[in-house]
Amino acid sequence: MVETADVVIIGSGIVGSSVAYHLAQAGCTNVLVVEREAHQGKGSTGKSMGGVRAQFSTPVNIQMSRYSIDFFSRFDEVVGHPADYRAHGYLFCATSESHLAYLRANHERQVAAGVNNVEWVSPEEIQAIVPQLRTDDILGGTFCPTDGFVDPHSVMMGFMKNARERGARLWLDTQVRGIAVENDQIAGVDTSRGRVATRVVVNAAGAWAAEVAQMAGAELPVEPLRRQLVPTEPFDQLPKRFPMVIDMSTGFHFRREGKGILLAWNDPAETPGFKTEFDSTFVEKILTRAAARVPVLAEAGVNPRRAWAGLYEMTPDHHAIIGPAPNVKGLYFVNGFSGHGVMHSPASGRIAAELILQGHSDLIDAGQLSVERFAQGKLLEETAIL
Ligand SMILES: Cc1cc2nc3c(=O)[nH]c(=O)nc-3n(C[C@H](O)[C@H](O)[C@H](O)COP(=O)(O)OP(=O)(O)OC[C@H]3O[C@@H](n4cnc5c(N)ncnc54)[C@H](O)[C@@H]3O)c2cc1C
């Protein structure tokens, strides 16, 4: 007998799990999530830094963050599982007039989108937040106290657990090998467990989304880009609690992770590709930037074997692609988060579920995130990428 589902979601990371949750919440429970790995979280979700922030530069990203951060603050109660949301804030530190102008323009857009708690901070105030920071070249910055961190794995598990309690199914260890399209309409999904008949497929395949779209004959401009994170050994020379700190002069940023510090930096020399091995030469590159901004970090111990790499899923304008595929009826994209898929997972799951069930989203004008924007030259440029 052929399996059937009202909706098949390809990929069980934080995005696929959120779509399953939002569909099930809306009463659409005949949902099947197909995941090729034996466990959830083996893609980018399990590699993420868990940062959530409303400090973006475009209205649509600010709106999605605002909704998502509010959702995270209520997640445990609403979803019945911990998100481990910690409102420790994000602190952007400017070292040039152009950084200040950029923060000023962003601030205006944040206020216009209803984010009213982003504060201007002086170099002295920055110094008071993290006394070990070198501030002699810092001109000022912005701090948003409701930005912070979540536990991406726990959020993903919570969304999926709740969806499954309402009837959604999850097939692990099951690879999607093909997508059947008849007369430009989705007809089914071919998996390593056999054919599933369905009229709706959601592509939530993260960095692998372009190859999944291709299975249905659709084009999707999503490219994998390696990101590497370096945790230090236990380190008590920085405060026990402090925000995510972003040094705008280099893009180096860091936060506390348990007893140690998690160091991040976007290497501009990185090139697209499915590279998931950690490059040990990265340790010296990041420690140079770390010690330049936080001199005591030169004394931090680092074991390269505890460092890791994962994939960002980049689009040409660094914004997500959410919505129906133009030429294949029943195929939906929820892809290309360009490094923001964890923080935007509540909003993207809701938007996708609304598009599938009612054809429009009540949360945002979803048309601006459609894949057609690339062909139409209506790109959205987000410059606040970490
Ligand atoms: C180092 C690093 C740090 C990051 N930091 C942050 C951060 O601070 N904040 C933030 O918001 N975001 C961050 N991100 C980005 C974030 O992790 C991603 O945007 C997010 O996890 C994407 O979720 P996803 O569910 O779309 O993809 P994934 O978690 O990759 O899930 C996709 C799933 O699809 C499955 N799949 C693919 N192809 C198939 C197939 N053919 N058949 C069956 N299953 C398939 C995969 O196995 C995978 O499990 C970071 C990413 C990295 C790598």
mmCIF file of N, CA and C and ligand atoms in Angstrom, residues 10-17 34-37 39-52 90 152 156 174-177 204-209 211-212 215 225-229 244 308-313 334-344 386, ligand 1:
data_model
loop_
_atom_site.group_PDB
_atom_site.id
_atom_site.type_symbol
_atom_site.label_atom_id
_atom_site.label_comp_id
_atom_site.label_asym_id
_atom_site.label_seq_id
_atom_site.Cartn_x
_atom_site.Cartn_y
_atom_site.Cartn_z
ATOM 1 N N ILE A 10 10.625 17.826 3.890
ATOM 2 C CA ILE A 10 11.942 17.190 3.690
ATOM 3 C C ILE A 10 12.953 17.917 4.570
ATOM 4 N N GLY A 11 13.447 17.225 5.601
ATOM 5 C CA GLY A 11 14.411 17.817 6.534
ATOM 6 C C GLY A 11 13.772 18.050 7.892
ATOM 7 N N SER A 12 14.430 17.538 8.954
ATOM 8 C CA SER A 12 13.854 17.656 10.306
ATOM 9 C C SER A 12 14.689 18.556 11.201
ATOM 10 N N GLY A 13 15.448 19.502 10.613
ATOM 11 C CA GLY A 13 16.180 20.487 11.418
ATOM 12 C C GLY A 13 15.192 21.436 12.074
ATOM 13 N N ILE A 14 15.700 22.539 12.599
ATOM 14 C CA ILE A 14 14.841 23.452 13.364
ATOM 15 C C ILE A 14 13.740 24.042 12.476
ATOM 16 N N VAL A 15 14.026 24.220 11.183
ATOM 17 C CA VAL A 15 13.042 24.836 10.281
ATOM 18 C C VAL A 15 11.933 23.831 9.930
ATOM 19 N N GLY A 16 12.310 22.616 9.503
ATOM 20 C CA GLY A 16 11.298 21.597 9.193
ATOM 21 C C GLY A 16 10.446 21.299 10.421
ATOM 22 N N SER A 17 11.079 21.269 11.592
ATOM 23 C CA SER A 17 10.346 20.968 12.831
ATOM 24 C C SER A 17 9.349 22.082 13.152
ATOM 25 N N VAL A 34 10.471 13.818 6.689
ATOM 26 C CA VAL A 34 11.424 12.801 6.238
ATOM 27 C C VAL A 34 12.842 13.323 6.451
ATOM 28 N N GLU A 35 13.630 12.534 7.187
ATOM 29 C CA GLU A 35 14.993 12.937 7.542
ATOM 30 C C GLU A 35 15.965 11.795 7.211
ATOM 31 N N ARG A 36 17.022 12.113 6.479
ATOM 32 C CA ARG A 36 17.931 11.039 6.055
ATOM 33 C C ARG A 36 18.861 10.553 7.172
ATOM 34 N N GLU A 37 19.082 11.405 8.166
ATOM 35 C CA GLU A 37 19.989 11.009 9.245
ATOM 36 C C GLU A 37 19.239 10.175 10.298
ATOM 37 N N HIS A 39 19.383 10.709 13.439
ATOM 38 C CA HIS A 39 18.945 11.605 14.519
ATOM 39 C C HIS A 39 18.667 12.985 13.946
ATOM 40 N N GLN A 40 17.826 13.726 14.633
ATOM 41 C CA GLN A 40 17.610 15.130 14.261
ATOM 42 C C GLN A 40 18.828 15.952 14.672
ATOM 43 N N GLY A 41 19.065 17.051 13.948
ATOM 44 C CA GLY A 41 20.097 18.007 14.376
ATOM 45 C C GLY A 41 21.474 17.764 13.787
ATOM 46 N N LYS A 42 21.569 16.823 12.824
ATOM 47 C CA LYS A 42 22.882 16.539 12.232
ATOM 48 C C LYS A 42 23.272 17.563 11.167
ATOM 49 N N GLY A 43 22.323 18.389 10.743
ATOM 50 C CA GLY A 43 22.634 19.432 9.755
ATOM 51 C C GLY A 43 23.152 20.675 10.460
ATOM 52 N N SER A 44 22.783 21.853 9.961
ATOM 53 C CA SER A 44 23.305 23.110 10.525
ATOM 54 C C SER A 44 22.771 23.378 11.930
ATOM 55 N N THR A 45 21.566 22.894 12.226
ATOM 56 C CA THR A 45 20.958 23.220 13.524
ATOM 57 C C THR A 45 21.852 22.802 14.691
ATOM 58 N N GLY A 46 22.441 21.633 14.575
ATOM 59 C CA GLY A 46 23.300 21.144 15.656
ATOM 60 C C GLY A 46 24.646 21.843 15.727
ATOM 61 N N LYS A 47 24.957 22.687 14.748
ATOM 62 C CA LYS A 47 26.259 23.364 14.707
ATOM 63 C C LYS A 47 26.144 24.840 15.105
ATOM 64 N N SER A 48 24.918 25.294 15.293
ATOM 65 C CA SER A 48 24.670 26.731 15.428
ATOM 66 C C SER A 48 25.200 27.318 16.732
ATOM 67 N N MET A 49 25.373 28.623 16.729
ATOM 68 C CA MET A 49 25.818 29.353 17.913
ATOM 69 C C MET A 49 24.623 29.740 18.805
ATOM 70 N N GLY A 50 23.409 29.592 18.269
ATOM 71 C CA GLY A 50 22.213 29.828 19.079
ATOM 72 C C GLY A 50 21.890 31.289 19.351
ATOM 73 N N GLY A 51 22.482 32.196 18.586
ATOM 74 C CA GLY A 51 22.242 33.626 18.814
ATOM 75 C C GLY A 51 20.891 34.060 18.257
ATOM 76 N N VAL A 52 20.195 34.929 19.003
ATOM 77 C CA VAL A 52 18.929 35.507 18.515
ATOM 78 C C VAL A 52 18.986 37.011 18.716
ATOM 79 N N TYR A 90 22.741 41.592 22.827
ATOM 80 C CA TYR A 90 23.795 41.682 21.794
ATOM 81 C C TYR A 90 24.356 43.093 21.888
ATOM 82 N N PRO A 152 19.454 25.639 20.274
ATOM 83 C CA PRO A 152 18.809 25.258 19.011
ATOM 84 C C PRO A 152 18.312 23.810 19.005
ATOM 85 N N MET A 156 14.384 22.716 18.450
ATOM 86 C CA MET A 156 14.021 21.768 17.380
ATOM 87 C C MET A 156 13.251 20.582 17.953
ATOM 88 N N THR A 174 15.811 8.086 6.556
ATOM 89 C CA THR A 174 15.070 7.938 5.294
ATOM 90 C C THR A 174 15.464 9.060 4.344
ATOM 91 N N GLN A 175 16.111 8.680 3.267
ATOM 92 C CA GLN A 175 16.596 9.666 2.298
ATOM 93 C C GLN A 175 15.523 9.962 1.260
ATOM 94 N N VAL A 176 15.322 11.233 0.949
ATOM 95 C CA VAL A 176 14.469 11.569 -0.200
ATOM 96 C C VAL A 176 15.341 11.503 -1.447
ATOM 97 N N ARG A 177 14.916 10.671 -2.403
ATOM 98 C CA ARG A 177 15.728 10.454 -3.618
ATOM 99 C C ARG A 177 15.126 11.107 -4.851
ATOM 100 N N ALA A 204 12.718 21.758 3.377
ATOM 101 C CA ALA A 204 13.364 22.306 4.580
ATOM 102 C C ALA A 204 14.731 21.637 4.724
ATOM 103 N N ALA A 205 15.415 21.504 3.592
ATOM 104 C CA ALA A 205 16.653 20.718 3.552
ATOM 105 C C ALA A 205 17.909 21.547 3.799
ATOM 106 N N GLY A 206 17.766 22.722 4.385
ATOM 107 C CA GLY A 206 18.921 23.514 4.812
ATOM 108 C C GLY A 206 19.906 23.777 3.679
ATOM 109 N N ALA A 207 21.177 23.509 3.941
ATOM 110 C CA ALA A 207 22.225 23.794 2.958
ATOM 111 C C ALA A 207 22.112 22.906 1.718
ATOM 112 N N TRP A 208 21.307 21.825 1.813
ATOM 113 C CA TRP A 208 21.146 20.884 0.685
ATOM 114 C C TRP A 208 19.875 21.203 -0.114
ATOM 115 N N ALA A 209 19.283 22.362 0.137
ATOM 116 C CA ALA A 209 17.971 22.687 -0.435
ATOM 117 C C ALA A 209 17.977 22.758 -1.959
ATOM 118 N N GLU A 211 19.638 20.981 -4.148
ATOM 119 C CA GLU A 211 19.538 19.665 -4.799
ATOM 120 C C GLU A 211 18.155 19.058 -4.601
ATOM 121 N N VAL A 212 17.494 19.361 -3.492
ATOM 122 C CA VAL A 212 16.130 18.867 -3.285
ATOM 123 C C VAL A 212 15.175 19.570 -4.263
ATOM 124 N N MET A 215 15.245 18.092 -7.649
ATOM 125 C CA MET A 215 14.507 16.826 -7.811
ATOM 126 C C MET A 215 13.117 17.065 -8.393
ATOM 127 N N LEU A 225 27.973 27.482 2.719
ATOM 128 C CA LEU A 225 29.188 28.242 3.042
ATOM 129 C C LEU A 225 29.632 27.854 4.449
ATOM 130 N N ARG A 226 30.872 27.397 4.567
ATOM 131 C CA ARG A 226 31.350 26.916 5.870
ATOM 132 C C ARG A 226 31.480 28.047 6.900
ATOM 133 N N ARG A 227 31.053 27.763 8.137
ATOM 134 C CA ARG A 227 31.289 28.647 9.287
ATOM 135 C C ARG A 227 31.938 27.818 10.377
ATOM 136 N N GLN A 228 32.939 28.408 11.064
ATOM 137 C CA GLN A 228 33.679 27.657 12.064
ATOM 138 C C GLN A 228 33.586 28.350 13.422
ATOM 139 N N LEU A 229 33.449 27.544 14.468
ATOM 140 C CA LEU A 229 33.353 28.084 15.827
ATOM 141 C C LEU A 229 34.432 27.449 16.696
ATOM 142 N N MET A 244 26.388 38.853 23.786
ATOM 143 C CA MET A 244 27.166 38.585 22.575
ATOM 144 C C MET A 244 27.816 39.915 22.220
ATOM 145 N N TRP A 308 34.489 23.234 15.844
ATOM 146 C CA TRP A 308 33.687 22.574 14.812
ATOM 147 C C TRP A 308 33.339 23.514 13.660
ATOM 148 N N ALA A 309 32.867 22.885 12.582
ATOM 149 C CA ALA A 309 32.450 23.643 11.396
ATOM 150 C C ALA A 309 31.058 23.187 10.986
ATOM 151 N N GLY A 310 30.319 24.090 10.384
ATOM 152 C CA GLY A 310 28.994 23.749 9.858
ATOM 153 C C GLY A 310 28.730 24.611 8.640
ATOM 154 N N LEU A 311 27.525 24.477 8.095
ATOM 155 C CA LEU A 311 27.229 25.195 6.847
ATOM 156 C C LEU A 311 26.152 26.255 7.032
ATOM 157 N N TYR A 312 26.442 27.459 6.549
ATOM 158 C CA TYR A 312 25.406 28.469 6.345
ATOM 159 C C TYR A 312 24.751 28.119 5.001
ATOM 160 N N GLU A 313 23.501 28.523 4.837
ATOM 161 C CA GLU A 313 22.792 28.269 3.576
ATOM 162 C C GLU A 313 22.524 29.645 2.962
ATOM 163 N N VAL A 334 11.339 26.795 2.246
ATOM 164 C CA VAL A 334 11.587 27.493 3.526
ATOM 165 C C VAL A 334 13.094 27.370 3.725
ATOM 166 N N ASN A 335 13.811 28.170 2.965
ATOM 167 C CA ASN A 335 15.247 27.928 2.776
ATOM 168 C C ASN A 335 16.081 29.206 2.816
ATOM 169 N N GLY A 336 17.390 28.997 2.759
ATOM 170 C CA GLY A 336 18.313 30.112 2.515
ATOM 171 C C GLY A 336 18.396 31.127 3.633
ATOM 172 N N PHE A 337 18.439 30.674 4.876
ATOM 173 C CA PHE A 337 18.409 31.625 5.999
ATOM 174 C C PHE A 337 19.715 32.385 6.192
ATOM 175 N N SER A 338 20.728 32.015 5.454
ATOM 176 C CA SER A 338 21.986 32.775 5.424
ATOM 177 C C SER A 338 22.552 33.012 6.835
ATOM 178 N N GLY A 339 22.385 32.003 7.691
ATOM 179 C CA GLY A 339 22.954 32.097 9.031
ATOM 180 C C GLY A 339 21.990 32.558 10.105
ATOM 181 N N HIS A 340 20.700 32.691 9.778
ATOM 182 C CA HIS A 340 19.720 33.175 10.772
ATOM 183 C C HIS A 340 18.567 32.199 10.976
ATOM 184 N N GLY A 341 18.758 30.960 10.570
ATOM 185 C CA GLY A 341 17.643 30.007 10.575
ATOM 186 C C GLY A 341 17.159 29.623 11.952
ATOM 187 N N VAL A 342 18.053 29.646 12.940
ATOM 188 C CA VAL A 342 17.614 29.318 14.294
ATOM 189 C C VAL A 342 16.741 30.442 14.829
ATOM 190 N N MET A 343 17.278 31.675 14.760
ATOM 191 C CA MET A 343 16.532 32.785 15.378
ATOM 192 C C MET A 343 15.214 33.058 14.658
ATOM 193 N N HIS A 344 15.141 32.757 13.360
ATOM 194 C CA HIS A 344 13.911 33.030 12.618
ATOM 195 C C HIS A 344 13.002 31.806 12.491
ATOM 196 N N LEU A 386 26.349 38.004 10.568
ATOM 197 C CA LEU A 386 27.463 37.599 11.433
ATOM 198 C C LEU A 386 27.905 36.203 11.064
HETATM 199 C C1 LIG B 1 28.651 27.564 12.823
HETATM 200 C C2 LIG B 1 27.238 28.059 12.670
HETATM 201 C C3 LIG B 1 26.742 29.028 13.548
HETATM 202 C C4 LIG B 1 25.437 29.488 13.404
HETATM 203 N N1 LIG B 1 24.952 30.411 14.304
HETATM 204 C C5 LIG B 1 23.656 30.820 14.220
HETATM 205 C C6 LIG B 1 23.124 31.722 15.180
HETATM 206 O O1 LIG B 1 23.826 32.163 16.107
HETATM 207 N N2 LIG B 1 21.818 32.065 15.065
HETATM 208 C C7 LIG B 1 21.019 31.602 14.051
HETATM 209 O O2 LIG B 1 19.850 31.968 13.980
HETATM 210 N N3 LIG B 1 21.506 30.756 13.117
HETATM 211 C C8 LIG B 1 22.799 30.347 13.184
HETATM 212 N N4 LIG B 1 23.294 29.481 12.245
HETATM 213 C C9 LIG B 1 22.437 29.095 11.112
HETATM 214 C C10 LIG B 1 21.453 28.032 11.517
HETATM 215 O O3 LIG B 1 22.124 26.980 12.167
HETATM 216 C C11 LIG B 1 20.722 27.521 10.269
HETATM 217 O O4 LIG B 1 20.211 28.622 9.540
HETATM 218 C C12 LIG B 1 19.560 26.611 10.666
HETATM 219 O O5 LIG B 1 19.995 25.580 11.530
HETATM 220 C C13 LIG B 1 18.906 26.014 9.438
HETATM 221 O O6 LIG B 1 17.983 25.048 9.865
HETATM 222 P P1 LIG B 1 17.360 24.043 8.814
HETATM 223 O O7 LIG B 1 16.375 23.205 9.566
HETATM 224 O O8 LIG B 1 16.895 24.791 7.621
HETATM 225 O O9 LIG B 1 18.606 23.186 8.297
HETATM 226 P P2 LIG B 1 19.344 21.912 8.912
HETATM 227 O O10 LIG B 1 19.437 21.967 10.386
HETATM 228 O O11 LIG B 1 20.617 21.750 8.151
HETATM 229 O O12 LIG B 1 18.355 20.731 8.561
HETATM 230 C C14 LIG B 1 18.189 20.249 7.234
HETATM 231 C C15 LIG B 1 17.951 18.768 7.325
HETATM 232 O O13 LIG B 1 17.597 18.270 6.032
HETATM 233 C C16 LIG B 1 18.092 16.969 5.931
HETATM 234 N N5 LIG B 1 18.135 16.594 4.511
HETATM 235 C C17 LIG B 1 18.821 17.226 3.511
HETATM 236 N N6 LIG B 1 18.623 16.594 2.344
HETATM 237 C C18 LIG B 1 17.790 15.540 2.603
HETATM 238 C C19 LIG B 1 17.227 14.504 1.795
HETATM 239 N N7 LIG B 1 17.485 14.410 0.477
HETATM 240 N N8 LIG B 1 16.423 13.580 2.386
HETATM 241 C C20 LIG B 1 16.148 13.647 3.717
HETATM 242 N N9 LIG B 1 16.656 14.597 4.534
HETATM 243 C C21 LIG B 1 17.474 15.535 3.975
HETATM 244 C C22 LIG B 1 19.459 17.067 6.583
HETATM 245 O O14 LIG B 1 19.947 15.801 6.983
HETATM 246 C C23 LIG B 1 19.186 18.003 7.757
HETATM 247 O O15 LIG B 1 18.909 17.299 8.954
HETATM 248 C C24 LIG B 1 24.594 28.978 12.366
HETATM 249 C C25 LIG B 1 25.084 28.009 11.499
HETATM 250 C C26 LIG B 1 26.383 27.541 11.646
HETATM 251 C C27 LIG B 1 26.891 26.488 10.702
#
